[in-house]
Amino acid sequence: RKPIINRLERGKSDEKVDAVVGEFVTPNDAIAPNASGKVEYRGVPWSVKNTGEELIEAGDQCVVKQIVGLNLNIEKQRV
């Protein structure tokens, strides 16, 4: 039984999904406050929601604040 469990767990990643929180992403399109959009993070497209009070322009650097299901809540990075 132990060899089977080891074989199944071999492909698992130690990286936690919550490690995305605090990372930076850059949207390709503008995202209004409380609106949804898309970003690419590490080569994978993600759905995002602008939870901040400012309009996010295409190319603005944003920070991931929270993960909700398969969506990232982001806000415009303050300078």
Short mmCIF file of C-alpha atoms in Angstrom, two decimals:
data_model
loop_
_atom_site.label_atom_id
_atom_site.label_comp_id
_atom_site.label_asym_id
_atom_site.label_seq_id
_atom_site.Cartn_x
_atom_site.Cartn_y
_atom_site.Cartn_z
CA ARG A 1 0.00 0.00 0.00
CA LYS A 2 2.79 2.45 0.86
CA PRO A 3 4.53 2.05 -2.55
CA ILE A 4 1.27 2.87 -4.33
CA ILE A 5 0.73 6.01 -2.24
CA ASN A 6 4.32 7.12 -2.88
CA ARG A 7 3.88 6.61 -6.61
CA LEU A 8 0.65 8.66 -6.64
CA GLU A 9 2.19 11.49 -4.62
CA ARG A 10 5.36 11.65 -6.72
CA GLY A 11 3.88 14.10 -9.24
CA LYS A 12 2.45 16.49 -6.67
CA SER A 13 3.91 19.97 -6.42
CA ASP A 14 4.96 21.41 -3.08
CA GLU A 15 4.03 24.89 -4.29
CA LYS A 16 0.94 26.26 -2.57
CA VAL A 17 -1.72 28.05 -4.59
CA ASP A 18 -1.74 30.80 -1.95
CA ALA A 19 1.82 31.61 -3.01
CA VAL A 20 0.23 33.62 -5.84
CA VAL A 21 -1.01 36.20 -3.29
CA GLY A 22 1.41 39.13 -3.31
CA GLU A 23 2.71 38.31 -6.81
CA PHE A 24 2.55 40.85 -9.63
CA VAL A 25 0.50 40.50 -12.81
CA THR A 26 -0.05 42.77 -15.81
CA PRO A 27 -3.39 42.84 -17.62
CA ASN A 28 -3.52 43.19 -21.41
CA ASP A 29 -6.75 45.21 -21.31
CA ALA A 30 -8.17 47.91 -19.05
CA ILE A 31 -10.23 46.69 -16.06
CA ALA A 32 -12.67 49.03 -14.31
CA PRO A 33 -13.20 48.85 -10.52
CA ASN A 34 -15.28 45.78 -9.60
CA ALA A 35 -15.03 44.51 -13.19
CA SER A 36 -13.50 41.27 -14.42
CA GLY A 37 -10.73 40.71 -16.93
CA LYS A 38 -7.87 38.39 -17.87
CA VAL A 39 -4.16 38.23 -17.08
CA GLU A 40 -1.42 35.74 -17.77
CA TYR A 41 0.52 34.48 -14.76
CA ARG A 42 3.48 32.16 -15.36
CA GLY A 43 2.20 31.37 -18.83
CA VAL A 44 -1.30 30.45 -17.65
CA PRO A 45 -4.36 32.65 -18.32
CA TRP A 46 -6.33 33.63 -15.19
CA SER A 47 -9.63 35.38 -14.70
CA VAL A 48 -9.24 38.40 -12.43
CA LYS A 49 -11.41 40.95 -10.68
CA ASN A 50 -10.29 44.50 -9.98
CA THR A 51 -11.15 44.87 -6.28
CA GLY A 52 -9.47 48.25 -6.04
CA GLU A 53 -11.03 51.69 -6.43
CA GLU A 54 -8.88 52.72 -9.42
CA LEU A 55 -9.18 51.88 -13.10
CA ILE A 56 -6.43 49.46 -14.14
CA GLU A 57 -5.03 50.38 -17.55
CA ALA A 58 -3.54 47.81 -19.92
CA GLY A 59 0.09 47.28 -18.91
CA ASP A 60 -0.30 48.55 -15.33
CA GLN A 61 1.48 46.48 -12.72
CA CYS A 62 -1.03 44.92 -10.31
CA VAL A 63 -0.71 42.86 -7.16
CA VAL A 64 -2.74 39.73 -6.39
CA LYS A 65 -4.65 40.32 -3.14
CA GLN A 66 -6.72 37.13 -2.86
CA ILE A 67 -7.68 33.91 -4.62
CA VAL A 68 -11.40 33.14 -4.84
CA GLY A 69 -12.00 29.78 -6.49
CA LEU A 70 -10.22 29.97 -9.84
CA ASN A 71 -10.21 33.78 -9.89
CA LEU A 72 -7.61 36.25 -8.68
CA ASN A 73 -8.60 39.48 -6.98
CA ILE A 74 -6.13 42.16 -8.00
CA GLU A 75 -5.46 45.84 -7.31
CA LYS A 76 -3.32 48.40 -9.09
CA GLN A 77 0.17 48.53 -7.55
CA ARG A 78 0.68 51.78 -5.67
CA VAL A 79 3.86 53.64 -6.52
#
